[in-house]
Coordinates of C-alpha atoms and ligand atoms in Angstrom, one line a residue:
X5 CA -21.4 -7.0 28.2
X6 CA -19.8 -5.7 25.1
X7 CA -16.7 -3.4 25.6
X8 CA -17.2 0.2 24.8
X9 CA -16.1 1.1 21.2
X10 CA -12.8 3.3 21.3
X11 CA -13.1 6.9 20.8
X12 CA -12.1 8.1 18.0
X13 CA -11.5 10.2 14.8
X14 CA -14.3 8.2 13.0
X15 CA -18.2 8.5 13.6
X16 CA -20.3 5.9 14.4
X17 CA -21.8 5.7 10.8
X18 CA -18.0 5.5 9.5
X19 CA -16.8 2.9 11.3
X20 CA -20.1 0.9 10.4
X21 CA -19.8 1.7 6.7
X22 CA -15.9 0.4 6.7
X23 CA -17.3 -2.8 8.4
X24 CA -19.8 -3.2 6.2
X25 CA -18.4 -1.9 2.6
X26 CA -14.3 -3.0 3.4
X27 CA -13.5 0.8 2.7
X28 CA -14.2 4.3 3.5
X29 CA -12.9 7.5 1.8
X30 CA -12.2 10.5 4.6
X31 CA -11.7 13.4 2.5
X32 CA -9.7 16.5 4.1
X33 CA -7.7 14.2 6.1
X34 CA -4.0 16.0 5.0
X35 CA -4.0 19.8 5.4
X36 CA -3.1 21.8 1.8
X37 CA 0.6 22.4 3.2
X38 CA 1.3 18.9 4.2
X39 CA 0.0 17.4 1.1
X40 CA 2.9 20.0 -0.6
X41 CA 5.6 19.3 1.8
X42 CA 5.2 15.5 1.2
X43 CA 5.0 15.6 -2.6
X44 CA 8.2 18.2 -2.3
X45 CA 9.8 14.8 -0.4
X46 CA 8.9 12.8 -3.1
X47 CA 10.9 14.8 -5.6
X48 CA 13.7 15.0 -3.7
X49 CA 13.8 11.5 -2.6
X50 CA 13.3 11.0 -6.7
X51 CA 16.5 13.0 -7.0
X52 CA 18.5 10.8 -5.1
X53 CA 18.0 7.8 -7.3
X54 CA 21.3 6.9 -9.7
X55 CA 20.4 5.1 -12.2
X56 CA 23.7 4.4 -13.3
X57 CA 23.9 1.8 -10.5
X58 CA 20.1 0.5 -10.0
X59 CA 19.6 -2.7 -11.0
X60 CA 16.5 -1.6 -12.9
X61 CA 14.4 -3.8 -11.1
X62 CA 10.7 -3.5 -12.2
X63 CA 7.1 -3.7 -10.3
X64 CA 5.4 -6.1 -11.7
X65 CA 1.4 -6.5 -10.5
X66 CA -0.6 -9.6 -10.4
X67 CA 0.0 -12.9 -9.9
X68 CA 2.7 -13.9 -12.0
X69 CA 6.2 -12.2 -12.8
X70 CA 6.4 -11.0 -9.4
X71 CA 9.1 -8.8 -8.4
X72 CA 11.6 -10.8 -5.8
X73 CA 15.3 -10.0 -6.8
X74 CA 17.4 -9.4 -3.9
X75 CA 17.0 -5.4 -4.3
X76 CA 13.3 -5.9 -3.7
X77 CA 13.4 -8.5 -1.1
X78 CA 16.1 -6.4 1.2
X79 CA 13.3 -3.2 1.0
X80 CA 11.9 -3.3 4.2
X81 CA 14.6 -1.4 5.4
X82 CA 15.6 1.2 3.2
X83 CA 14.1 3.0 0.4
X84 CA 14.4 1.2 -3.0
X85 CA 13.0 2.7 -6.3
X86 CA 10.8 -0.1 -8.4
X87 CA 10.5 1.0 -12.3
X88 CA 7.3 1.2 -14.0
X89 CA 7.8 -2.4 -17.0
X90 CA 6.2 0.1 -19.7
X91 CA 9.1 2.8 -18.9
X92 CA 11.2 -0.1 -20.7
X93 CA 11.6 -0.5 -24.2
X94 CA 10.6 -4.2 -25.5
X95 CA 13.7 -4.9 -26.4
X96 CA 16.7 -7.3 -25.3
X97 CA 18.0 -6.2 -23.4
X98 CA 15.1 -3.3 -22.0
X99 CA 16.0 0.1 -22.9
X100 CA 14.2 2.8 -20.6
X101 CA 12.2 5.1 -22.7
X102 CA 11.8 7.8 -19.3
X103 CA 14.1 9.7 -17.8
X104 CA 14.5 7.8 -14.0
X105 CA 12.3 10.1 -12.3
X106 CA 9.6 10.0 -15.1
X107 CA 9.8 5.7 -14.8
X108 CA 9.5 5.0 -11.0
X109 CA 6.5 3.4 -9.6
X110 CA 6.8 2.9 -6.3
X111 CA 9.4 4.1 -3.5
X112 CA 9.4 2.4 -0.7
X113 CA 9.4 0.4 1.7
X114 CA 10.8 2.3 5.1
X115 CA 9.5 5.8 4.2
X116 CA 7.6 5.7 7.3
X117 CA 10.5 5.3 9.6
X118 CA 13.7 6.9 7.3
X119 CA 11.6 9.8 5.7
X120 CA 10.8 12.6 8.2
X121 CA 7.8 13.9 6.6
X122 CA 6.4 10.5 5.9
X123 CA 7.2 9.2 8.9
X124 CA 5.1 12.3 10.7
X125 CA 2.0 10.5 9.7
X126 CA 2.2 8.0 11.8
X127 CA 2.8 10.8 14.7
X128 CA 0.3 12.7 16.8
X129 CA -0.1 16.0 16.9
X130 CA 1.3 16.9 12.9
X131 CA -0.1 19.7 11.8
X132 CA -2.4 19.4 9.1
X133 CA -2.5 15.3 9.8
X134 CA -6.2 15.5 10.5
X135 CA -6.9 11.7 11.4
X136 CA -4.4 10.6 14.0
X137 CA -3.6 7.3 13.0
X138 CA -3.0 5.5 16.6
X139 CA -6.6 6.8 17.8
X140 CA -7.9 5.3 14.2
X141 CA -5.9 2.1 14.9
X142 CA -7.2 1.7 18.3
X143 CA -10.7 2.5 17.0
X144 CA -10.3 -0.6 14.4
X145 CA -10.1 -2.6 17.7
X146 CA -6.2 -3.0 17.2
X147 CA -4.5 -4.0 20.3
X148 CA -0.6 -3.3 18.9
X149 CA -0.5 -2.2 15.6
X150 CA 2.1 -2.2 13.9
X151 CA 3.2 -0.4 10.6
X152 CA 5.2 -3.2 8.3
X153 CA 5.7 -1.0 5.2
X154 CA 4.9 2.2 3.3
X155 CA 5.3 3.3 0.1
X156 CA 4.5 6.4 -3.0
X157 CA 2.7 5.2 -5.2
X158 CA 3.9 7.1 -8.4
X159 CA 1.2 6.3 -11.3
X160 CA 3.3 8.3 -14.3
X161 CA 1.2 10.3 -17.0
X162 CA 0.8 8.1 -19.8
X163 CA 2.5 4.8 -19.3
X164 CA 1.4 4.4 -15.1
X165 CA 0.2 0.5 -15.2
X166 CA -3.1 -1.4 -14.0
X167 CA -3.2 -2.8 -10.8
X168 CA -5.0 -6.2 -11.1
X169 CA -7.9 -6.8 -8.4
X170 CA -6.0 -8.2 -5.0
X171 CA -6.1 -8.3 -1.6
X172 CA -3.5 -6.8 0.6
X173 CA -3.2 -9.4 2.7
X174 CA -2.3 -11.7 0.0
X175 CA 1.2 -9.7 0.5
X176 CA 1.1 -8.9 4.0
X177 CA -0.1 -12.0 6.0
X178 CA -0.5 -12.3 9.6
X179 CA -2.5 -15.2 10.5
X180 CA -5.4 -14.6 11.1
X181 CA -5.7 -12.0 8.5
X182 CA -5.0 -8.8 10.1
X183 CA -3.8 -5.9 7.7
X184 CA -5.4 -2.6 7.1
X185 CA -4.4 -0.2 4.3
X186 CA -4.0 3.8 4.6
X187 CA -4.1 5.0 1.3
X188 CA -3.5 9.3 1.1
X189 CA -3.8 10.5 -2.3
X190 CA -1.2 13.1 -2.5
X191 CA -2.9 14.5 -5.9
X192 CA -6.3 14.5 -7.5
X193 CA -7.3 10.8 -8.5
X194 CA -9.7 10.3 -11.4
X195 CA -11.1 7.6 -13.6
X196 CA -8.8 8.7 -16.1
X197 CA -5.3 8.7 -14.3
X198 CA -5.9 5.4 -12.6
X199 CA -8.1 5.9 -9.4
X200 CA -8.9 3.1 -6.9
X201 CA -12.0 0.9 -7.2
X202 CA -13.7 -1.3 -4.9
X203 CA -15.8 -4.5 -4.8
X204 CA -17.7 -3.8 -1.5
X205 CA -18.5 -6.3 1.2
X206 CA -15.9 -8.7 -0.9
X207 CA -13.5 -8.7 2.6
X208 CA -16.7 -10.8 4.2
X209 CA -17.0 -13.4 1.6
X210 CA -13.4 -13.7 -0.5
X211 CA -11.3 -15.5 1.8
X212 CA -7.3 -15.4 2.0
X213 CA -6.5 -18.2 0.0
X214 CA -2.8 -17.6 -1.1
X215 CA 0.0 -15.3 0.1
X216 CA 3.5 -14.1 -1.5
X217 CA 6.3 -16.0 -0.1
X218 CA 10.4 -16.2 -0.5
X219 CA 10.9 -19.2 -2.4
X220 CA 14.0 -21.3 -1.4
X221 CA 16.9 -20.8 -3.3
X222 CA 15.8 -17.2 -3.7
X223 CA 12.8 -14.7 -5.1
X224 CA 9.0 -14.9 -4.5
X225 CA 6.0 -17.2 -5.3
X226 CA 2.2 -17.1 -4.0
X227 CA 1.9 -20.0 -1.5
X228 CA -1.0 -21.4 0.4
X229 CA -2.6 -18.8 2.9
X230 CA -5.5 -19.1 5.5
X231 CA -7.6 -17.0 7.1
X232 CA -11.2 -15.0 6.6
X233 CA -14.1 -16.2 5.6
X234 CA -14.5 -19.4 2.8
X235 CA -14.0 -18.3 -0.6
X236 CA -16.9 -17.6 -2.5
X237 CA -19.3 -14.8 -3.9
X238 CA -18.4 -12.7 -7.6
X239 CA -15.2 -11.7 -7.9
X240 CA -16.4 -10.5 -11.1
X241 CA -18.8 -8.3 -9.3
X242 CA -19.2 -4.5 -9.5
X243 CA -16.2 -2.2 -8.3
X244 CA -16.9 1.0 -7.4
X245 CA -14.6 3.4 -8.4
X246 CA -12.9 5.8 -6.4
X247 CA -12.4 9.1 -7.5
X248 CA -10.7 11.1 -4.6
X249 CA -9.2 14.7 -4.1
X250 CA -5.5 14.9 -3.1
X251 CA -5.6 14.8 0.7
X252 CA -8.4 12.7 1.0
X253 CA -7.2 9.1 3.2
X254 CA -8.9 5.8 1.9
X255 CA -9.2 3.0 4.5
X256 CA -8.9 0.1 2.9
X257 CA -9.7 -3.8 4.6
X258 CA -6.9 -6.2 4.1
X259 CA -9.5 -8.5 2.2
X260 CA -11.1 -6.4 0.4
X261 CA -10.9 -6.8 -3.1
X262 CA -9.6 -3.9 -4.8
X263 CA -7.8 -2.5 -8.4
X264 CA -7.0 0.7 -10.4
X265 CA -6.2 1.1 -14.0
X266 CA -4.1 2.3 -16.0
X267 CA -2.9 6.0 -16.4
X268 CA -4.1 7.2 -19.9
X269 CA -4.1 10.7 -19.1
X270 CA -1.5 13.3 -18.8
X271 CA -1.8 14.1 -15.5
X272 CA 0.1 12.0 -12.9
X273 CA -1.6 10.3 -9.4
X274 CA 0.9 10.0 -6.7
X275 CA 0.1 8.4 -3.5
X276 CA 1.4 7.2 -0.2
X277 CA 0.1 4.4 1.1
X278 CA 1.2 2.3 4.2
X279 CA -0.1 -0.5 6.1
X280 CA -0.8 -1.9 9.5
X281 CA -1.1 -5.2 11.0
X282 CA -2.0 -6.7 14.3
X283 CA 1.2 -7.3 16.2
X284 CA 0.2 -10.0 18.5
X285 CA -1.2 -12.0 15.1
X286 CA 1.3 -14.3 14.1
X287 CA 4.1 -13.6 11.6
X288 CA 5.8 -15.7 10.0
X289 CA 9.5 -16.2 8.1
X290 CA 7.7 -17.1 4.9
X291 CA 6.6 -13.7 4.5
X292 CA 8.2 -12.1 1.6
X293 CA 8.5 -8.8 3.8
X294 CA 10.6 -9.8 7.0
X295 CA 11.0 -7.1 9.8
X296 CA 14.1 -5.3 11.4
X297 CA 15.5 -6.6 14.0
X298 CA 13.7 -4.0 16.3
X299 CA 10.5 -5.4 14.7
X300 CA 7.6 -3.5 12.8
X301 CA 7.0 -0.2 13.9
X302 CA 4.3 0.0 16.7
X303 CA 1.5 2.9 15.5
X304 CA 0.6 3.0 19.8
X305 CA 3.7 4.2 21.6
X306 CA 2.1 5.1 25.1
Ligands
LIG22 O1 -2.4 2.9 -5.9 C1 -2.7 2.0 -6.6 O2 -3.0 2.2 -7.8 C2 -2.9 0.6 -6.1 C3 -2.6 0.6 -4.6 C4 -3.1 -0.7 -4.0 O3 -3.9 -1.4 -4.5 C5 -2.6 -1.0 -2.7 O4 -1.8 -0.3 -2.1 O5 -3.0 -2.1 -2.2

């Protein structure tokens, strides 16, 4: 006999729809106050950044170019600022154009253990964290999740860059493919500051064929994967876009296929997005991410 699904904070027809389409949008799931007190964290962390002794380090989507200096790769454990490349003049050497807080694209990647607020997400019981994230793990028929990195996603007003289709388990391998994405949009996200889109039902046919890897003798490449179903389908096919209000959380399937565009708008998108794996998957020391030394941060603490 089947085991009994989990109870939960989704319904039936949720769960089913994430199985079926690789996402789901939940709006309301951060209360009006939270959603301020966590973008009020994201200015001040901004306000700690000295760019007088960054190494200017830029985040670079897509295949090519990735990021892997040693600033990037030691980020797992602290909280790094990447720069958005079209901050940067296209000069020799790069000029930024921004002042620092107006050029950083991502913060990350240990906001959920060294940022209080942030960090509340992953607890029960914070007020105005509508979807408590362990009963959601446990409902996705995780057995130890674990939270291997977070991040705010910053997409500036004007010069915030595309995000090429990928899958998120391209960067954050367990094998078998286990990763799940929480994405909160912290402020309104449109087609015209760079929402989300989808390809649904891609996570049951596009296949994990490479992942990001430290490359001996230092920085990153994309190296063989493994894992999901055999390639295939149109990768080409037809992404649904989604436009969310700020507080809404967007599940997103570690196969899935997914993308968002650039910011031509004056308005800016923040997010904060962090990720969970299956602990008991394994995890090797090819990943580009490696954990602490107390390991990835379990989601189910009982
Ligand atoms: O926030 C974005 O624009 C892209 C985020 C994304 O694709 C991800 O976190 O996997």
């Amino acid at each position: 006999m089947a085991a009994a699904p989990s109870p939960g904070p989704l319904t039936p027809a949720q769960l089913a729809a994430f199985h079926r389409d690789g996402y789901l949008l939940l709006p309301g799931a951060l209360s009006p106050p939270l959603i301020t007190s966590l973008l009020a964290e994201t200015t001040r962390l901004l306000s700690t950044l000295d760019i007088t002794t960054h190494p200017l380090t830029q985040f670079h989507a897509g295949d090519t170019n990735h990021v892997g200096d040693a600033y990037f790769l030691s980020s797992a454990t602290n909280i790094s600022f990447f720069l958005e490349p079209s901050a940067f003049s296209p000069t020799d050497p790069p000029v930024l154009l921004h002042p620092p807080a107006r050029a950083v694209n991502k913060i990350g990647h240990y906001l959920h253990a060294l940022s209080p607020p942030f960090a509340s997400l992953l607890a029960s019981g914070t007020v105005g964290n509508v979807v408590d994230v362990a009963a959601l793990a446990r409902q996705l028929s995780f057995r130890d999740p674990r939270c291997l990195q977070s991040m705010t996603i910053l997409k500036q007003p004007g010069i915030g860059g595309a995000v090429p289709a990928h899958q998120d388990s391209t960067f954050l391998y367990t094998n078998p493919p286990s990763a799940v994405g929480l994405w909160y949009a912290l402020e309104d996200a449109t087609r015209e500051n760079g929402c989300l889109s989808f390809l649904p039902g891609s996570h049951l046919w596009k296949g994990v064929e490479k992942r990001m890897v430290r490359k001996e003798g230092g920085g990153t490449e994309m190296g063989g994967g493994r894992g999901g179903a055999p390639g295939g389908g149109e990768e080409d096919g037809k992404y649904v876009m989604g436009e969310v209000e700020a507080g809404t959380l967007v599940l997103i399937h570690g196969n899935l296929l997914h993308k968002s565009e650039r910011n031509t708008s004056e308005k800016g998108r923040i997010a904060y997005t962090f990720h969970v794996i299956e602990g008991e998957e394994e995890y090797d020391e090819r990943n580009w991410l490696q954990p602490p030394e107390e390991g990835f941060t379990r989601v189910i603490r009982d």
